[in-house]
Structures are given as C-alpha cells and as structure tokens.
mmCIF file of C-alpha atoms in Angstrom:
data_model
loop_
_atom_site.group_PDB
_atom_site.id
_atom_site.type_symbol
_atom_site.label_atom_id
_atom_site.label_comp_id
_atom_site.label_asym_id
_atom_site.label_seq_id
_atom_site.Cartn_x
_atom_site.Cartn_y
_atom_site.Cartn_z
ATOM 1 C CA MET X 19 -239.194 -6.300 151.184
ATOM 2 C CA LYS X 20 -237.992 -3.808 153.726
ATOM 3 C CA ASN X 21 -234.992 -3.008 151.832
ATOM 4 C CA GLN X 22 -237.749 -1.473 148.736
ATOM 5 C CA ILE X 23 -239.525 -0.639 151.077
ATOM 6 C CA ILE X 24 -237.199 2.273 151.847
ATOM 7 C CA ALA X 25 -235.622 3.190 149.252
ATOM 8 C CA GLY X 26 -239.235 4.264 147.858
ATOM 9 C CA ALA X 27 -238.933 6.209 150.218
ATOM 10 C CA GLU X 28 -235.950 7.858 149.713
ATOM 11 C CA SER X 29 -237.192 8.339 146.127
ATOM 12 C CA THR X 30 -240.548 10.051 147.143
ATOM 13 C CA ARG X 31 -238.447 12.591 149.829
ATOM 14 C CA SER X 32 -235.856 12.746 146.965
ATOM 15 C CA GLY X 33 -238.557 13.761 144.793
ATOM 16 C CA ALA X 34 -240.603 16.016 147.890
ATOM 17 C CA ARG X 35 -237.099 17.915 147.971
ATOM 18 C CA LEU X 36 -236.714 18.195 144.316
ATOM 19 C CA SER X 37 -240.531 19.171 143.921
ATOM 20 C CA ALA X 38 -239.554 21.779 146.748
ATOM 21 C CA SER X 39 -236.738 23.051 145.321
ATOM 22 C CA ALA X 40 -238.402 23.850 142.161
ATOM 23 C CA VAL X 41 -241.085 26.288 143.494
ATOM 24 C CA LEU X 42 -238.281 28.469 145.651
ATOM 25 C CA GLU X 43 -236.713 28.625 142.257
ATOM 26 C CA ASN X 44 -240.289 29.516 140.118
ATOM 27 C CA MET X 45 -241.722 32.353 143.073
ATOM 28 C CA ALA X 46 -237.787 33.255 143.518
ATOM 29 C CA SER X 47 -237.521 34.642 140.273
ATOM 30 C CA LEU X 48 -241.271 35.998 139.657
ATOM 31 C CA GLN X 49 -239.974 38.211 143.363
ATOM 32 C CA ASP X 50 -237.897 40.058 140.423
ATOM 33 C CA TRP X 51 -239.067 39.935 138.239
ATOM 34 C CA ARG X 52 -241.826 41.413 140.094
ATOM 35 C CA ARG X 53 -238.918 43.607 141.249
ATOM 36 C CA GLN X 54 -237.294 44.825 138.026
ATOM 37 C CA VAL X 55 -240.628 45.997 137.032
ATOM 38 C CA ALA X 56 -241.596 48.227 140.530
ATOM 39 C CA ASP X 57 -237.587 49.570 139.889
ATOM 40 C CA LEU X 58 -238.383 50.324 136.141
ATOM 41 C CA TYR X 59 -241.380 52.059 136.795
ATOM 42 C CA ALA X 60 -240.263 53.938 139.309
ATOM 43 C CA ALA X 61 -237.387 55.331 136.895
ATOM 44 C CA VAL X 62 -239.771 55.841 134.739
ATOM 45 C CA ARG X 63 -241.349 58.311 137.093
ATOM 46 C CA ALA X 64 -238.701 59.583 137.704
ATOM 47 C CA MET X 65 -238.351 60.453 133.580
ATOM 48 C CA PRO X 66 -239.058 62.924 131.183
ATOM 49 C CA THR X 67 -241.622 61.776 129.148
ATOM 50 C CA GLU X 68 -240.079 60.601 125.853
ATOM 51 C CA ALA X 69 -237.032 59.022 127.311
ATOM 52 C CA GLY X 70 -239.049 57.704 129.809
ATOM 53 C CA TRP X 71 -240.770 55.105 126.814
ATOM 54 C CA THR X 72 -238.066 54.030 125.837
ATOM 55 C CA GLN X 73 -236.164 53.246 129.122
ATOM 56 C CA TRP X 74 -239.438 51.607 129.280
ATOM 57 C CA ARG X 75 -239.018 50.120 125.435
ATOM 58 C CA SER X 76 -235.414 48.962 126.141
ATOM 59 C CA VAL X 77 -235.569 46.910 129.765
ATOM 60 C CA ARG X 78 -239.469 45.284 128.419
ATOM 61 C CA ASP X 79 -237.656 43.494 125.694
ATOM 62 C CA ARG X 80 -235.044 42.841 128.031
ATOM 63 C CA LEU X 81 -236.738 40.977 130.175
ATOM 64 C CA PHE X 82 -239.051 39.124 127.809
ATOM 65 C CA ARG X 83 -235.278 37.854 126.472
ATOM 66 C CA GLU X 84 -233.550 36.490 129.099
ATOM 67 C CA HIS X 85 -235.943 36.646 132.599
ATOM 68 C CA ARG X 86 -237.811 33.155 133.324
ATOM 69 C CA GLN X 87 -241.021 34.728 134.164
ATOM 70 C CA SER X 88 -240.553 35.659 130.434
ATOM 71 C CA PRO X 89 -244.053 34.757 129.369
ATOM 72 C CA LEU X 90 -242.093 33.965 126.131
ATOM 73 C CA ALA X 91 -242.126 29.973 125.601
ATOM 74 C CA ALA X 92 -238.280 29.812 125.775
ATOM 75 C CA ALA X 93 -238.336 27.757 122.387
ATOM 76 C CA ARG X 94 -240.216 31.726 121.349
ATOM 77 C CA ARG X 95 -237.221 33.717 123.518
ATOM 78 C CA GLN X 96 -234.123 32.549 120.680
ATOM 79 C CA ARG X 97 -235.959 34.126 118.154
ATOM 80 C CA PHE X 98 -237.269 37.299 119.919
ATOM 81 C CA ARG X 99 -236.380 40.415 118.250
ATOM 82 C CA GLY X 100 -238.310 43.615 120.031
ATOM 83 C CA ILE X 101 -241.773 44.298 121.734
ATOM 84 C CA ARG X 102 -243.660 46.591 117.979
ATOM 85 C CA TYR X 103 -245.089 49.839 119.151
ATOM 86 C CA PHE X 104 -246.344 52.300 117.706
ATOM 87 C CA SER X 105 -244.520 55.752 117.757
ATOM 88 C CA TYR X 106 -244.887 57.732 120.566
ATOM 89 C CA ASP X 107 -247.537 60.092 120.621
ATOM 90 C CA PRO X 108 -247.901 63.380 123.098
ATOM 91 C CA ALA X 109 -251.663 63.834 122.544
ATOM 92 C CA LEU X 110 -251.784 60.177 123.965
ATOM 93 C CA ARG X 111 -250.443 61.458 127.385
ATOM 94 C CA PHE X 112 -253.433 62.336 129.825
ATOM 95 C CA GLU X 113 -253.720 63.987 132.822
ATOM 96 C CA VAL X 114 -257.155 63.778 134.350
ATOM 97 C CA GLY X 115 -259.525 63.597 137.522
ATOM 98 C CA LEU X 116 -261.120 60.286 138.603
ATOM 99 C CA ARG X 117 -264.719 61.089 140.439
ATOM 100 C CA PRO X 118 -266.782 58.439 142.634
ATOM 101 C CA ALA X 119 -268.361 54.983 139.995
ATOM 102 C CA ILE X 120 -271.762 54.588 141.026
ATOM 103 C CA GLY X 121 -273.628 51.756 139.257
ATOM 104 C CA ARG X 122 -270.838 50.310 137.866
ATOM 105 C CA GLU X 123 -271.660 46.105 138.874
ATOM 106 C CA THR X 124 -268.917 44.036 139.939
ATOM 107 C CA ILE X 125 -267.008 41.929 137.466
ATOM 108 C CA ARG X 126 -266.500 38.183 139.235
ATOM 109 C CA VAL X 127 -263.517 36.826 135.421
ATOM 110 C CA GLU X 128 -261.883 33.883 135.625
ATOM 111 C CA ALA X 129 -258.738 33.895 135.994
ATOM 112 C CA GLY X 130 -257.334 30.061 135.528
ATOM 113 C CA LYS X 131 -254.961 28.035 138.451
ATOM 114 C CA ASP X 132 -255.848 31.339 140.426
ATOM 115 C CA GLY X 133 -260.277 31.299 140.445
ATOM 116 C CA ALA X 134 -262.187 33.561 140.198
ATOM 117 C CA MET X 135 -261.407 37.372 140.361
ATOM 118 C CA VAL X 136 -263.115 40.007 141.716
ATOM 119 C CA LEU X 137 -262.629 43.640 140.296
ATOM 120 C CA ARG X 138 -264.749 46.387 141.988
ATOM 121 C CA PRO X 139 -265.524 49.349 140.015
ATOM 122 C CA TYR X 140 -264.799 51.917 141.953
ATOM 123 C CA ALA X 141 -263.865 55.484 139.526
ATOM 124 C CA LEU X 142 -264.458 56.210 136.537
ATOM 125 C CA THR X 143 -261.880 59.041 135.429
ATOM 126 C CA ASP X 144 -262.346 62.776 134.014
ATOM 127 C CA GLY X 145 -260.762 63.804 131.903
ATOM 128 C CA LEU X 146 -260.588 61.756 128.943
ATOM 129 C CA GLU X 147 -263.763 62.260 126.756
ATOM 130 C CA GLY X 148 -263.259 66.114 124.994
ATOM 131 C CA ALA X 149 -260.075 63.263 122.792
ATOM 132 C CA LEU X 150 -261.586 59.527 123.103
ATOM 133 C CA ALA X 151 -265.544 60.342 123.200
ATOM 134 C CA ARG X 152 -265.552 58.011 126.177
ATOM 135 C CA GLU X 153 -264.292 58.156 129.655
ATOM 136 C CA LEU X 154 -262.330 54.595 131.016
ATOM 137 C CA THR X 155 -263.552 52.852 134.200
ATOM 138 C CA LEU X 156 -260.928 52.092 137.326
ATOM 139 C CA TYR X 157 -261.241 48.942 138.736
ATOM 140 C CA TRP X 158 -260.459 47.377 142.598
ATOM 141 C CA ILE X 159 -259.096 43.931 142.496
ATOM 142 C CA GLU X 160 -260.404 42.714 145.894
ATOM 143 C CA GLY X 161 -258.607 40.041 147.506
ATOM 144 C CA TYR X 162 -254.719 41.099 150.567
ATOM 145 C CA GLY X 163 -253.569 44.272 149.026
ATOM 146 C CA GLY X 164 -255.632 45.063 146.548
ATOM 147 C CA GLY X 165 -255.175 47.092 143.242
ATOM 148 C CA THR X 166 -256.226 49.760 141.112
ATOM 149 C CA PHE X 167 -255.992 48.078 137.313
ATOM 150 C CA LEU X 168 -256.985 49.583 133.927
ATOM 151 C CA PRO X 169 -257.649 47.647 130.907
ATOM 152 C CA PHE X 170 -259.738 48.862 127.900
ATOM 153 C CA GLY X 171 -259.970 48.460 124.403
ATOM 154 C CA ASP X 172 -260.559 50.147 121.177
ATOM 155 C CA ALA X 173 -260.958 50.287 117.117
ATOM 156 C CA SER X 174 -257.629 48.825 116.191
ATOM 157 C CA ASN X 175 -258.938 45.761 118.306
ATOM 158 C CA GLY X 176 -257.654 42.591 115.623
ATOM 159 C CA GLU X 177 -256.619 44.316 114.071
ATOM 160 C CA GLU X 178 -253.389 46.276 114.896
ATOM 161 C CA THR X 179 -254.122 45.432 118.101
ATOM 162 C CA PHE X 180 -254.655 42.795 120.133
ATOM 163 C CA ALA X 181 -257.920 41.732 119.493
ATOM 164 C CA GLY X 182 -258.809 41.405 123.956
ATOM 165 C CA GLY X 183 -257.077 44.700 124.959
ATOM 166 C CA ARG X 184 -254.789 46.299 126.372
ATOM 167 C CA TYR X 185 -253.566 47.134 130.042
ATOM 168 C CA LEU X 186 -252.756 50.554 130.927
ATOM 169 C CA LEU X 187 -252.994 50.499 134.497
ATOM 170 C CA ASP X 188 -252.280 47.682 137.246
ATOM 171 C CA THR X 189 -250.929 47.927 140.021
ATOM 172 C CA ILE X 190 -249.914 44.266 141.270
ATOM 173 C CA LYS X 191 -247.946 44.360 139.165
ATOM 174 C CA SER X 192 -246.217 48.490 139.518
ATOM 175 C CA ALA X 193 -248.010 49.039 136.314
ATOM 176 C CA ASP X 194 -248.238 52.708 136.958
ATOM 177 C CA LEU X 195 -246.954 55.868 135.962
ATOM 178 C CA GLY X 196 -248.464 57.924 139.150
ATOM 179 C CA ALA X 197 -250.141 61.471 139.699
ATOM 180 C CA THR X 198 -248.835 64.936 138.897
ATOM 181 C CA SER X 199 -248.729 67.128 141.891
ATOM 182 C CA GLN X 200 -252.392 68.771 141.972
ATOM 183 C CA GLY X 201 -253.856 64.924 142.221
ATOM 184 C CA ARG X 202 -254.868 64.112 138.978
ATOM 185 C CA THR X 203 -253.940 60.768 137.253
ATOM 186 C CA ILE X 204 -250.974 60.224 134.665
ATOM 187 C CA LEU X 205 -253.037 58.115 131.887
ATOM 188 C CA ASP X 206 -250.987 57.293 129.419
ATOM 189 C CA PHE X 207 -251.008 55.103 126.617
ATOM 190 C CA ASN X 208 -247.901 55.544 124.723
ATOM 191 C CA PHE X 209 -247.632 52.711 127.386
ATOM 192 C CA ALA X 210 -250.917 50.405 126.916
ATOM 193 C CA TYR X 211 -249.076 47.147 126.529
ATOM 194 C CA TYR X 212 -250.270 43.201 125.547
ATOM 195 C CA PRO X 213 -251.874 40.895 128.946
ATOM 196 C CA SER X 214 -250.258 37.490 129.003
ATOM 197 C CA CYS X 215 -252.058 35.662 127.388
ATOM 198 C CA ALA X 216 -251.553 37.774 123.883
ATOM 199 C CA TYR X 217 -248.058 35.634 124.424
ATOM 200 C CA SER X 218 -249.046 32.052 125.781
ATOM 201 C CA GLU X 219 -252.525 30.015 126.315
ATOM 202 C CA ALA X 220 -250.737 29.103 129.000
ATOM 203 C CA TRP X 221 -252.033 31.926 130.480
ATOM 204 C CA VAL X 222 -255.098 33.867 131.672
ATOM 205 C CA CYS X 223 -255.853 36.503 132.446
ATOM 206 C CA PRO X 224 -258.471 39.495 132.424
ATOM 207 C CA LEU X 225 -259.663 41.105 129.233
ATOM 208 C CA SER X 226 -261.901 44.287 128.571
ATOM 209 C CA PRO X 227 -264.966 44.916 129.919
ATOM 210 C CA ILE X 228 -267.366 45.967 127.664
ATOM 211 C CA GLU X 229 -267.542 49.723 128.879
ATOM 212 C CA ASN X 230 -264.271 50.292 129.181
ATOM 213 C CA ARG X 231 -263.615 50.092 124.074
ATOM 214 C CA LEU X 232 -263.390 53.291 123.045
ATOM 215 C CA PRO X 233 -264.851 53.963 119.679
ATOM 216 C CA ALA X 234 -261.515 54.423 117.832
ATOM 217 C CA ALA X 235 -258.154 53.208 116.921
ATOM 218 C CA ILE X 236 -255.956 53.833 119.372
ATOM 219 C CA ARG X 237 -252.749 54.395 117.638
ATOM 220 C CA ALA X 238 -250.571 54.411 120.408
ATOM 221 C CA GLY X 239 -248.430 51.815 122.756
ATOM 222 C CA GLU X 240 -247.818 47.570 121.789
ATOM 223 C CA ARG X 241 -248.957 47.230 118.418
ATOM 224 C CA ASN X 242 -249.090 43.393 115.787
ATOM 225 C CA PRO X 243 -247.077 41.549 115.302
ATOM 226 C CA LEU X 244 -244.513 40.889 117.986
ATOM 227 C CA SER X 245 -241.354 40.559 116.349
#
C-alpha cells in the first residue's frame, strides 16, 4: 500500500509538471503570435499603402498556415491555401477625426472562458459619413491596460463576408494603422479582417454592435470563402 501511495503521488506530480509545461508552451506561443502581429503592423505603417497591404496579406497567410496559435485547426491548416480578399480600393482608406461619443451606453459581451468583456464607447469618427452614410463608434475595452476596439458590419455580411462583421482596430492585439502627422486616425477598410470565431467554434468573439452597421456593402478587406 505504501508503494502504491508513493507511486500515485509521483504520477500526480508528473502530471502537474506536464500540465505546467503545456501552459508554458501555449503562453510562449501566444506571446510569439502577438509579437509577430505587432511587428507586422509596425512594418505596414512604415511602408507605402498598397505595398504594406500586400505584406500584411503575406504574413497573415504564413501565420494562419504555420503558427500554433492559428485560429485554424491543424487539419484545416494542411489544406489552407490563403485568405481571400477583395481587390485593394484606395477610395476605402480614410483619415478621420474623432469626437466624443455622448449618450452611448456601455456594452457587455460574453467572451467565453475570459468572462464578460466591457466595451465603453468613447469616440465617434468624423469623416466617414459622406462616403459611407454613417460614422462609426470606437470602444475602449475595459480592464488592465485596455485598448481601442472598432468592429463594424455592413451590407456584405452573410453573403460576401462573415455574417458577424469584421474588425478594423483592436489595439490590444496591435491591429492599428496609426495616425497622420496631423493626428487624424487612419481607417483603411482594405485591412478589415475576420474575428477568430469566423474560423472555429472554439473561439468566442465580440461581434459588431447595431450602431456600427454600415448601410452599404464594403467590398474591401477579408471576404468569403476561406480557400
């Protein structure tokens, strides 16, 4: 009996070591993913617009195909040939001002194992309405560090693009094209991308609020189907 108890204890400690090792490996790979995404956006901001867009597409394809933190399951990665996009449209790149978001309610959304996510509206764009018939709301993700988040929907959702909408800004994940020397925020819909939940039910993502639904189809950025 004594030997059995000792053996059981050794087995438990071994299992704990394996679990801790798995956590370490996962966290290290997640850190690497975020570092590579941050480096990518930094490089894009320093490049001519369409060259930066081409680089963004190339690196995203590589990460989706090769990286452990890819939102694609391993079996799907083996068949992956690249993300589809609309052709680049320079008319859908904007430099906008920001004004305070007044009278907008804070939104709470479920984020799976991460619990509830609080999105606090803090700014409205100033410069989209003439071209897109509506300004968009920027949200601050509450919590340690926080970050700006800009999801949007449009008339292409459910047909040409993901039904839940797409993202333009998520500064916690370094998705940010920066600002002009005059301080105007760069919003380029050619860089619009799908949330991870578009690729797998294993992910839970905040989708576009009703107030950020554009009436026209925005044929720029990521599109259906994933090839």
